[in-house]
Coordinates of C-alpha atoms in Angstrom, one line a residue:
Chain P
X785 CA 47.5 53.7 -24.6
X786 CA 46.3 55.3 -21.5
X787 CA 42.9 53.9 -21.7
X788 CA 43.9 50.3 -21.5
X789 CA 46.2 51.0 -18.6
X790 CA 43.3 52.7 -16.9
X791 CA 41.1 49.8 -17.5
X792 CA 43.8 47.5 -16.3
X793 CA 44.0 49.6 -13.2
X794 CA 40.4 49.9 -12.7
X795 CA 39.6 46.2 -13.3
X796 CA 41.4 44.7 -10.4
X797 CA 39.8 47.3 -8.2
X798 CA 36.4 46.9 -9.5
X799 CA 36.0 43.2 -9.6
X800 CA 36.6 42.5 -6.0
X801 CA 34.3 45.4 -5.0
X802 CA 31.6 44.0 -7.1
X803 CA 32.1 40.6 -5.7
X804 CA 32.1 42.0 -2.3
X805 CA 28.9 43.9 -2.9
X806 CA 27.3 40.8 -4.3
X807 CA 28.2 38.7 -1.4
X808 CA 27.3 41.5 1.0
X809 CA 23.9 41.8 -0.7
X810 CA 23.5 38.1 -0.4
X811 CA 24.4 38.1 3.3
X812 CA 22.7 41.2 4.3
X813 CA 19.4 41.3 2.5
X814 CA 17.2 39.4 4.9
X815 CA 13.7 38.8 3.8
X816 CA 10.8 37.2 5.5
X817 CA 9.4 34.1 4.0
X818 CA 5.8 33.9 5.1
X819 CA 5.5 30.3 4.2
X820 CA 8.3 29.2 6.5
X821 CA 7.7 32.1 8.9
X822 CA 11.4 32.7 8.8
X823 CA 13.8 35.5 8.0
X824 CA 16.5 34.4 5.7
X825 CA 19.2 35.8 3.5
X826 CA 19.4 33.1 0.9
X827 CA 17.5 34.9 -1.8
X828 CA 15.8 32.8 -4.4
X829 CA 17.8 29.8 -3.3
X830 CA 15.6 29.5 -0.3
X831 CA 12.7 28.4 -2.5
X832 CA 14.4 25.1 -3.3
X833 CA 15.3 24.1 0.2
X834 CA 13.4 21.0 1.3
X835 CA 12.0 22.7 4.4
X836 CA 10.5 25.5 2.3
X837 CA 9.1 23.0 -0.1
X838 CA 7.5 21.0 2.7
X839 CA 6.0 24.0 4.4
X840 CA 4.8 25.5 1.2
X841 CA 2.9 22.3 0.3
X842 CA 1.3 22.3 3.8
X843 CA 0.6 26.0 3.6
X844 CA -1.1 25.6 0.3
X845 CA -3.0 22.5 1.3
X846 CA -4.3 24.3 4.4
X847 CA -5.6 27.1 2.3
X848 CA -7.0 24.5 -0.1
X849 CA -9.0 23.0 2.7
X850 CA -10.3 26.4 3.6
X851 CA -11.2 26.9 0.0
X852 CA -13.0 23.7 -0.2
X853 CA -15.4 25.0 2.4
X854 CA -15.9 28.1 0.4
X855 CA -16.5 26.0 -2.7
X856 CA -19.1 24.1 -0.9
X857 CA -21.1 27.3 -0.6
X858 CA -20.2 28.1 -4.2
X859 CA -22.0 25.0 -5.4
X860 CA -25.0 25.3 -3.2
X861 CA -25.4 28.8 -1.8
X862 CA -27.0 29.1 1.6
X863 CA -28.4 32.1 3.3
X864 CA -26.8 33.3 6.5
X865 CA -28.1 35.2 9.4
X866 CA -26.5 38.6 9.8
X867 CA -25.5 37.9 13.4
X868 CA -23.6 34.9 12.3
X869 CA -21.8 36.7 9.5
X870 CA -18.9 37.7 11.6
X871 CA -18.1 34.1 12.2
X872 CA -18.1 33.3 8.6
X873 CA -15.0 35.1 7.4
X874 CA -11.7 33.9 6.2
X875 CA -8.2 35.1 5.9
X876 CA -6.8 35.2 2.4
X877 CA -3.2 34.3 2.7
X878 CA -2.2 35.6 -0.7
X879 CA -3.6 39.0 -0.3
X880 CA -3.1 39.2 3.5
X881 CA -6.6 40.5 4.1
X882 CA -9.4 39.3 6.2
X883 CA -12.4 38.8 4.0
X884 CA -15.4 39.5 6.2
X885 CA -19.0 38.8 5.5
X886 CA -20.5 42.0 6.7
X887 CA -23.6 43.0 4.8
X888 CA -23.7 39.8 2.7
X889 CA -26.9 37.7 2.8
X890 CA -25.3 34.5 1.6
X891 CA -22.6 32.4 3.3
X892 CA -19.1 33.3 2.0
X893 CA -20.5 35.7 -0.6
X894 CA -17.8 38.3 -0.1
X895 CA -15.2 35.5 0.1
X896 CA -16.3 34.1 -3.2
X897 CA -16.3 37.4 -4.9
X898 CA -12.9 38.1 -3.5
X899 CA -11.5 34.8 -4.7
X900 CA -12.8 35.6 -8.2
X901 CA -11.4 39.2 -8.2
X902 CA -8.5 40.4 -10.3
X903 CA -6.7 41.7 -7.3
X904 CA -6.6 38.2 -5.8
X905 CA -5.4 36.7 -9.0
X906 CA -2.6 39.3 -9.2
X907 CA -1.5 38.6 -5.6
X908 CA -1.8 34.9 -6.1
X909 CA 0.4 35.0 -9.1
X910 CA 3.0 37.1 -7.4
X911 CA 2.9 34.8 -4.4
X912 CA 3.4 31.8 -6.7
X913 CA 6.2 33.5 -8.5
X914 CA 7.9 34.5 -5.2
X915 CA 7.6 31.2 -3.3
X916 CA 7.6 28.8 -6.2
X917 CA 4.3 27.1 -6.0
X918 CA 4.0 26.3 -9.7
X919 CA 2.0 28.6 -11.9
X920 CA -0.1 25.8 -13.2
X921 CA -1.8 25.5 -9.8
X922 CA -3.0 29.1 -9.8
X923 CA -6.5 28.0 -10.8
X924 CA -6.8 25.8 -7.8
X925 CA -6.6 28.8 -5.5
X926 CA -9.1 31.1 -7.2
X927 CA -12.6 30.9 -8.5
X928 CA -13.2 31.4 -12.2
X929 CA -15.6 34.1 -13.5
X930 CA -17.8 31.4 -15.0
X931 CA -18.3 29.8 -11.6
X932 CA -18.9 33.2 -10.1
X933 CA -21.6 34.0 -12.7
X934 CA -23.3 30.7 -11.9
X935 CA -23.1 31.4 -8.2
X936 CA -24.7 34.8 -8.7
X937 CA -27.5 33.3 -10.7
X938 CA -28.2 30.8 -8.0
X939 CA -28.1 33.6 -5.4
X940 CA -30.6 35.6 -7.2
X941 CA -33.0 32.7 -7.5
X942 CA -32.5 31.9 -3.8
X943 CA -33.3 35.5 -3.0
X944 CA -36.5 35.3 -5.0
X945 CA -37.4 32.1 -3.1
X946 CA -36.5 33.7 0.2
X947 CA -38.8 36.5 -0.5
X948 CA -41.7 34.1 -0.7
X949 CA -40.5 32.2 2.4
X950 CA -39.9 35.3 4.5
X951 CA -42.6 34.3 6.9
X952 CA -40.1 31.9 8.3
X953 CA -37.5 34.5 9.1
X954 CA -39.3 36.4 11.9
X955 CA -39.6 33.1 13.8
X956 CA -35.9 33.2 14.5
X957 CA -35.8 36.9 15.0
X958 CA -37.7 37.3 18.2
X959 CA -35.8 34.6 20.0
X960 CA -32.6 36.6 19.4
X961 CA -34.3 39.7 20.7
X962 CA -35.3 37.8 23.9
X963 CA -31.8 36.6 24.3
X964 CA -30.5 40.1 24.1
X965 CA -33.2 41.5 26.3
X966 CA -32.4 39.0 29.0
X967 CA -28.8 39.9 28.9
X968 CA -29.5 43.6 29.0
X969 CA -31.7 43.0 32.0
X970 CA -28.8 41.3 33.6
X971 CA -26.5 44.2 32.9
X972 CA -29.0 46.6 34.3
X973 CA -29.1 44.6 37.5
X974 CA -25.4 44.8 37.6
X975 CA -25.7 48.6 37.1
X976 CA -27.9 48.9 40.1
X977 CA -25.8 46.6 42.2
X978 CA -22.9 48.9 41.8
X979 CA -24.6 51.6 43.8
X980 CA -26.3 49.4 46.3
X981 CA -24.4 46.2 47.0
X982 CA -20.9 47.3 47.9
X983 CA -21.1 49.4 51.0
X984 CA -17.4 49.1 51.7
X985 CA -16.6 50.7 48.5
X986 CA -15.0 47.5 47.2
X987 CA -15.8 46.9 43.6
X988 CA -15.3 43.7 41.7
X989 CA -13.1 44.2 38.8
X990 CA -15.3 43.8 35.8
X991 CA -12.9 45.0 33.2
X992 CA -9.6 43.4 34.0
X993 CA -7.8 46.3 32.5
X994 CA -6.4 49.1 34.7
X995 CA -9.3 51.3 34.1
X996 CA -10.0 53.6 37.1
X997 CA -13.4 52.9 38.4
X998 CA -14.9 56.0 40.0
X999 CA -16.4 55.0 43.2
X1000 CA -18.5 57.3 45.1
X1001 CA -20.6 57.3 48.3
X1002 CA -22.6 60.3 49.2
X1003 CA -23.2 58.9 52.7
X1004 CA -19.5 58.5 53.3
X1005 CA -17.9 61.9 52.7
X1006 CA -14.4 60.8 53.5
X1007 CA -14.8 57.3 52.1
X1008 CA -13.0 55.4 49.5
X1009 CA -11.7 57.5 46.6
X1010 CA -10.2 56.9 43.3
X1011 CA -6.7 58.1 42.7
X1012 CA -7.7 61.0 40.5
X1013 CA -10.3 62.0 43.0
X1014 CA -7.8 61.9 45.8
X1015 CA -5.6 64.2 43.9
X1016 CA -8.4 66.6 43.4
X1017 CA -9.3 66.6 47.1
X1018 CA -5.7 67.1 48.0
X1019 CA -5.5 70.2 45.9
X1020 CA -8.7 71.7 47.3
X1021 CA -9.5 70.0 50.6
X1022 CA -12.2 72.3 51.7
X1023 CA -14.0 72.8 48.4
X1024 CA -17.0 70.6 48.5
X1025 CA -18.6 71.8 45.3
X1026 CA -15.6 70.8 43.2
X1027 CA -15.6 67.5 44.8
X1028 CA -19.3 67.1 44.0
X1029 CA -18.7 68.1 40.4
X1030 CA -16.0 65.5 40.3
X1031 CA -18.5 63.0 41.7
X1032 CA -20.9 63.9 39.0
X1033 CA -18.3 63.6 36.4
X1034 CA -17.2 60.3 37.7
X1035 CA -20.7 59.1 37.8
X1036 CA -21.2 60.1 34.2
X1037 CA -18.0 58.4 33.2
X1038 CA -19.0 55.4 35.0
X1039 CA -22.4 55.3 33.3
X1040 CA -20.7 55.7 30.0
X1041 CA -18.3 53.0 30.7
X1042 CA -21.0 50.7 31.7
X1043 CA -22.8 51.4 28.5
X1044 CA -19.6 50.4 26.8
X1045 CA -19.3 47.2 28.7
X1046 CA -22.9 46.6 27.8
X1047 CA -22.1 46.9 24.1
X1048 CA -19.0 44.8 24.4
X1049 CA -20.7 42.1 26.4
X1050 CA -23.5 42.2 23.9
X1051 CA -21.0 41.3 21.3
X1052 CA -19.5 38.7 23.5
X1053 CA -22.7 37.0 24.2
X1054 CA -23.4 36.2 20.6
X1055 CA -20.9 33.4 20.7
X1056 CA -23.8 30.8 20.7
X1057 CA -25.6 29.2 17.8
X1058 CA -23.2 27.0 16.0
X1059 CA -25.8 24.4 14.9
X1060 CA -26.6 25.9 11.5
X1061 CA -23.0 25.3 10.5
X1062 CA -22.7 21.9 12.1
X1063 CA -25.8 20.5 10.5
X1064 CA -24.0 20.3 7.2
X1065 CA -21.3 18.1 8.5
X1066 CA -21.4 14.5 7.0
X1067 CA -23.3 11.5 8.2
X1068 CA -21.4 10.4 11.3
X1069 CA -19.7 12.1 14.2
X1070 CA -18.0 10.9 17.4
X1071 CA -21.2 9.8 19.0
X1072 CA -22.3 7.7 16.1
X1073 CA -18.9 5.9 16.0
X1074 CA -17.8 7.2 12.6
X1075 CA -14.1 7.3 11.9
X1076 CA -12.6 10.7 12.7
X1077 CA -12.3 13.0 9.7
X1078 CA -8.5 12.9 9.6
X1079 CA -8.8 9.3 8.7
X1080 CA -10.0 10.1 5.3
X1081 CA -11.2 7.7 2.7
X1082 CA -7.7 7.0 1.7
X1083 CA -6.4 6.5 5.3
X1084 CA -9.3 4.3 6.4
X1085 CA -6.8 1.4 6.3
X1086 CA -5.0 3.0 9.2
X1087 CA -7.7 1.9 11.6
X1088 CA -7.5 -1.6 10.4
X1089 CA -3.7 -1.5 10.9
X1090 CA -4.2 -0.4 14.5
X1091 CA -6.7 -3.3 15.1
X1092 CA -4.4 -5.8 13.5
X1093 CA -1.5 -4.7 15.6
X1094 CA -3.6 -5.1 18.7
X1095 CA -4.7 -8.5 17.6
X1096 CA -1.2 -9.9 17.3
X1097 CA -0.4 -8.8 20.8
X1098 CA -3.1 -10.8 22.4
X1099 CA -2.5 -14.4 23.4
X1100 CA -3.8 -16.7 20.6
X1101 CA -4.6 -19.3 23.2
X1102 CA -6.8 -17.1 25.4
X1103 CA -10.3 -18.1 26.2
X1104 CA -12.6 -17.8 23.2
X1105 CA -9.9 -16.5 20.9
X1106 CA -11.4 -18.0 17.8
X1107 CA -14.8 -16.8 18.7
X1108 CA -13.5 -13.3 19.4
X1109 CA -11.8 -13.1 16.0
X1110 CA -14.9 -14.3 14.2
X1111 CA -17.1 -12.0 16.1
X1112 CA -14.8 -9.1 15.5
X1113 CA -15.0 -9.7 11.8
X1114 CA -18.7 -9.9 12.0
X1115 CA -19.0 -6.7 13.9
X1116 CA -16.7 -5.0 11.4
X1117 CA -18.9 -6.2 8.6
X1118 CA -22.0 -5.0 10.5
X1119 CA -20.5 -1.6 11.0
X1120 CA -19.7 -1.4 7.3
X1121 CA -23.2 -2.4 6.5
X1122 CA -22.2 -5.5 4.6
X1123 CA -24.1 -7.8 7.1
X1124 CA -27.4 -7.1 8.6
X1125 CA -26.9 -6.4 12.3
X1126 CA -28.3 -8.8 15.0
X1127 CA -28.8 -11.9 13.0
X1128 CA -28.6 -14.2 15.9
X1129 CA -31.3 -16.4 17.3
X1130 CA -33.6 -15.1 20.0
X1131 CA -32.9 -18.4 21.9
X1132 CA -29.1 -17.9 21.8
X1133 CA -27.4 -18.7 25.1
X1134 CA -23.8 -18.4 26.0
X1135 CA -21.7 -21.4 27.1
X1136 CA -22.2 -21.7 30.8
X1137 CA -21.0 -24.2 33.3
X1138 CA -24.0 -24.8 35.5
X1139 CA -23.7 -25.4 39.2
X1140 CA -24.7 -29.0 39.3
X1141 CA -23.3 -29.9 35.9
X1142 CA -20.5 -32.4 35.5
X1143 CA -20.0 -32.3 31.7
X1144 CA -18.6 -29.7 29.5
X1145 CA -20.1 -26.2 29.3
X1146 CA -21.8 -27.0 25.9
X1147 CA -23.5 -29.9 27.6
X1148 CA -25.0 -27.7 30.2
X1149 CA -26.5 -25.5 27.5
X1150 CA -27.8 -28.5 25.6
X1151 CA -29.4 -29.9 28.8
X1152 CA -30.9 -26.6 29.6
X1153 CA -32.4 -26.4 26.2
X1154 CA -33.7 -29.9 26.4
X1155 CA -35.3 -29.2 29.7
X1156 CA -36.8 -26.0 28.4
X1157 CA -38.2 -27.6 25.3
X1158 CA -39.4 -30.5 27.4
X1159 CA -41.2 -28.0 29.6
X1160 CA -42.8 -26.2 26.7
X1161 CA -43.6 -29.6 25.2
X1162 CA -45.2 -30.6 28.4
X1163 CA -47.1 -27.4 28.4
X1164 CA -48.2 -28.1 24.9
X1165 CA -49.2 -31.6 25.9
X1166 CA -51.3 -30.2 28.7
X1167 CA -53.0 -28.0 26.2
X1168 CA -53.3 -30.8 23.7
X1169 CA -54.8 -33.2 26.2
X1170 CA -57.8 -30.9 26.4
X1171 CA -58.1 -31.2 22.6
X1172 CA -57.5 -35.0 22.5
X1173 CA -60.5 -35.6 24.8
X1174 CA -62.5 -34.3 22.0
X1175 CA -61.0 -36.9 19.7
X1176 CA -63.1 -40.1 19.2
X1177 CA -61.8 -43.0 21.1
X1178 CA -61.9 -46.2 19.1
X1179 CA -61.6 -49.7 20.4
X1180 CA -58.5 -51.7 19.3
X1181 CA -59.0 -53.9 16.4
X1182 CA -56.3 -56.4 15.7
X1183 CA -54.5 -56.5 12.3
X1184 CA -56.0 -59.9 11.3
X1185 CA -59.5 -58.8 12.1
X1186 CA -59.0 -55.6 10.0
X1187 CA -57.6 -57.6 7.1
X1188 CA -60.6 -60.0 7.3
X1189 CA -62.9 -57.1 7.4
X1190 CA -61.3 -55.7 4.3
X1191 CA -61.6 -59.0 2.5
Chain K
X881 CA -26.7 3.4 42.7
X882 CA -27.9 1.5 39.7
X883 CA -28.1 4.6 37.5
X884 CA -24.3 4.8 37.4
X885 CA -24.0 1.6 35.5
X886 CA -25.9 0.2 32.5
X887 CA -28.9 -1.8 33.6
X888 CA -30.1 -4.6 31.3
X889 CA -33.7 -5.7 31.5
X890 CA -34.1 -7.8 28.3
X891 CA -32.6 -11.0 27.2
X892 CA -31.5 -9.5 23.9
X893 CA -29.7 -6.8 25.7
X894 CA -27.8 -9.4 27.8
X895 CA -27.2 -11.4 24.7
X896 CA -25.7 -8.5 22.7
X897 CA -23.7 -7.4 25.8
X898 CA -22.1 -10.9 26.0
X899 CA -21.6 -11.2 22.3
X900 CA -20.2 -7.7 21.8
X901 CA -17.8 -7.6 24.6
X902 CA -14.6 -8.9 23.0
X903 CA -11.3 -9.5 24.7
X904 CA -12.7 -7.9 27.8
X905 CA -14.1 -9.4 30.9
X906 CA -17.8 -8.9 31.2
X907 CA -19.1 -8.6 34.7
X908 CA -22.9 -9.2 35.0
X909 CA -24.5 -8.4 38.4
X910 CA -27.8 -10.0 38.8
X911 CA -29.9 -8.4 41.5
X912 CA -32.4 -5.7 42.2
X913 CA -31.5 -2.1 42.9
X914 CA -33.7 -1.9 46.1
X915 CA -31.8 -4.7 47.9
X916 CA -29.3 -3.4 50.5
X917 CA -26.5 -5.9 49.7
X918 CA -27.0 -5.1 46.0
X919 CA -26.6 -1.5 46.7
X920 CA -23.4 -2.2 48.5
X921 CA -22.1 -4.2 45.6
X922 CA -23.3 -1.6 43.0
X923 CA -21.4 1.0 44.9
X924 CA -18.2 -1.0 44.6
X925 CA -18.9 -1.8 40.9
X926 CA -19.6 1.8 39.9
X927 CA -16.6 3.1 41.7
X928 CA -14.2 0.7 40.1
X929 CA -15.8 0.7 36.6
X930 CA -13.6 3.5 35.3
X931 CA -10.5 2.0 36.7
X932 CA -11.2 -1.4 35.1
X933 CA -12.6 0.1 31.9
X934 CA -9.6 -1.1 29.9
X935 CA -10.1 -4.7 30.4
X936 CA -13.6 -5.1 31.9
X937 CA -17.1 -3.9 31.3
X938 CA -19.7 -4.0 34.0
X939 CA -23.4 -4.2 33.6
X940 CA -26.3 -4.7 36.0
X941 CA -29.1 -7.1 35.3
X942 CA -32.5 -6.6 36.8
X943 CA -33.8 -10.0 38.1
X944 CA -37.4 -8.8 38.4
X945 CA -37.7 -8.3 34.7
X946 CA -39.8 -10.8 32.9
X947 CA -37.6 -11.3 29.9
X948 CA -34.5 -12.1 32.0
X949 CA -36.0 -15.2 33.7
X950 CA -34.4 -17.5 31.1
X951 CA -31.0 -16.3 32.2
X952 CA -32.0 -16.5 35.9
X953 CA -32.9 -20.2 35.3
X954 CA -29.9 -20.9 33.1
X955 CA -27.4 -19.4 35.5
X956 CA -29.1 -21.0 38.5
X957 CA -29.4 -17.7 40.3
X958 CA -31.0 -18.3 43.6
X959 CA -29.4 -15.6 45.7
X960 CA -29.0 -12.0 44.9
X961 CA -26.7 -10.3 44.3
X962 CA -24.9 -12.8 42.1
X963 CA -22.1 -11.8 39.8
X964 CA -21.3 -13.8 36.7
X965 CA -18.2 -13.3 34.6
X966 CA -17.8 -13.8 30.9
X967 CA -14.9 -13.5 28.5
X968 CA -15.4 -13.7 24.8
X969 CA -18.9 -15.2 25.4
X970 CA -17.3 -17.9 27.5
X971 CA -18.3 -18.3 31.1
X972 CA -15.5 -17.8 33.5
X973 CA -15.6 -19.8 36.8
X974 CA -13.8 -19.0 40.0
X975 CA -13.0 -21.4 42.8
X976 CA -13.6 -19.4 45.9
X977 CA -13.9 -22.3 48.3
X978 CA -17.6 -21.9 48.4
X979 CA -20.2 -24.2 47.0
X980 CA -20.8 -22.3 43.8
X981 CA -17.9 -21.9 41.4
X982 CA -20.0 -20.5 38.6
X983 CA -20.6 -17.1 40.1
X984 CA -19.8 -14.8 43.0
X985 CA -22.6 -14.6 45.5
X986 CA -22.9 -11.6 47.7
X987 CA -21.1 -8.3 47.8
X988 CA -17.4 -7.7 48.0
X989 CA -15.9 -6.4 51.2
X990 CA -14.1 -3.6 49.5
X991 CA -13.3 -2.1 46.1
X992 CA -9.8 -3.6 45.9
X993 CA -11.2 -7.1 46.5
X994 CA -13.4 -6.7 43.4
X995 CA -10.6 -5.3 41.3
X996 CA -8.3 -8.2 42.4
X997 CA -11.0 -10.8 41.4
X998 CA -11.6 -9.2 38.0
X999 CA -7.9 -8.9 37.4
X1000 CA -7.3 -12.6 38.3
X1001 CA -10.1 -13.8 36.1
X1002 CA -8.9 -11.6 33.2
X1003 CA -5.3 -12.9 33.6
X1004 CA -6.6 -16.5 33.7
X1005 CA -8.7 -15.9 30.6
X1006 CA -5.8 -14.4 28.7
X1007 CA -3.9 -17.6 29.5
X1008 CA -6.7 -19.8 28.3
X1009 CA -8.0 -20.8 31.7
X1010 CA -11.7 -21.3 32.2
X1011 CA -11.5 -21.5 35.9
X1012 CA -9.3 -19.6 38.3
X1013 CA -8.6 -19.6 42.0
X1014 CA -9.9 -16.8 44.1
X1015 CA -7.2 -14.4 45.1
X1016 CA -9.0 -13.3 48.3
X1017 CA -8.4 -14.7 51.7
X1018 CA -11.3 -16.9 52.9
X1019 CA -12.5 -14.5 55.6
X1020 CA -13.4 -11.9 52.9
X1021 CA -15.4 -14.3 50.8
X1022 CA -19.1 -14.2 51.7
X1023 CA -20.6 -17.4 53.0
X1024 CA -23.8 -18.9 51.7
X1025 CA -25.6 -22.2 51.4
X1026 CA -26.8 -23.8 48.2
X1027 CA -29.7 -26.1 48.1
X1028 CA -29.8 -28.8 45.4
X1029 CA -33.0 -28.4 43.5
X1030 CA -34.9 -27.1 46.5
X1031 CA -34.1 -30.1 48.6

């Protein structure tokens, strides 16, 4: 008897608290959705919001495009120079790691092996589960073991080939060395200029951080000092030896720092050489008048739409409208390669109203052509007259006489 | 000054320039780059090219070139610099009160004059007119004399 009453008592208390705790959990448990880049407290519900769905699809397609680059290398592996390796890295959004290419001799080698790894698959699956991308798409974001095996085979064969072609590699090597040497020279000069070129003790800020540059001038005993140095001299104003030791220390520090800047600038200067990557880009670019890459094959019609819209805006009665439309079509065809370019006649002339012409503009062209041909005809006649002098001149014989002669 | 603008030296180049300039006014300057008045005109053309680039393209034609002589004859060019205007491969005339309506002979006094003329011709062409009146006052139109067939 007691138990039910207890339960009765306990139930009304418990139920609301549970409910409260549930709602509290719902309201309070904020989590970060890395697809939407948003903190939310909606739990799993969030995955079905249109904004999330939209950003998820764009998120995945972005990674897909990145992957397509990698897949390119998967299909035809290409060797990569070690100094370019640091450019050739990619961020795996599922595993949240930066896959670098240090120590790999082929483009995206580490990336490919990462994409085929079990870790990646695990992370990918958990991502898909958490953000709702659809488990059936998992294979689109990883590389299968079979592909990896094929790739490795290709790599090995490439390496063997490369060994025979290694005579080519040193050609590129020295140029890099020269590049670096030149730069080091420049830094060295800078080094020297520190001591020689700034007599006022004013130093240009090389590192824009608040590093204390130790400036020292042996010929100016009470010259410009760094903060730390001033402190020291305040403490022991008469002691020259400590000051000197400070100077030496400062000098050493300075040298070291410059060595550091050397190293960092050496890293910085390697920003050049993009050509090896660019060479693989498709047939056309901006300069050759190819449509931009974001107008893909499917969106090629967008260009046409733009053109058509512009067409309709122009006055249909404008000068040469018909001709312009026809010519535009022709040019379009020529660009597409459907028509051979420049099919027009070498003697083509535009309509032109000549100065002393009274008729239409076409007439003036006709007349000009007639005059031109006449002239050339006359020139020909002059030439022919020389030839005709060689022809036999025969006396005129009347028709009747000829007939009589024949009879 | 001529290096700032495209210089045409062959008939095919002029042909393709006329044929491929669509719905834009084509300004062809016939002259030679060593001539002082040509230099003056070229300066104005090159300075205004960018501003007019939306509705006009400008090219220089070298009159000394052998392969251009057809056009020199066809366009009756006797004085340099002469500027000829085309729109959609149709010749555009301008009545400037001088003897020759078919071309502009001489340099423009200032850049704005040239821009005005180009604008006027373009407007006329867009309305379907093959000849327009010169928007410039007569004192800023260079004077010259034409001779009929060297008489």
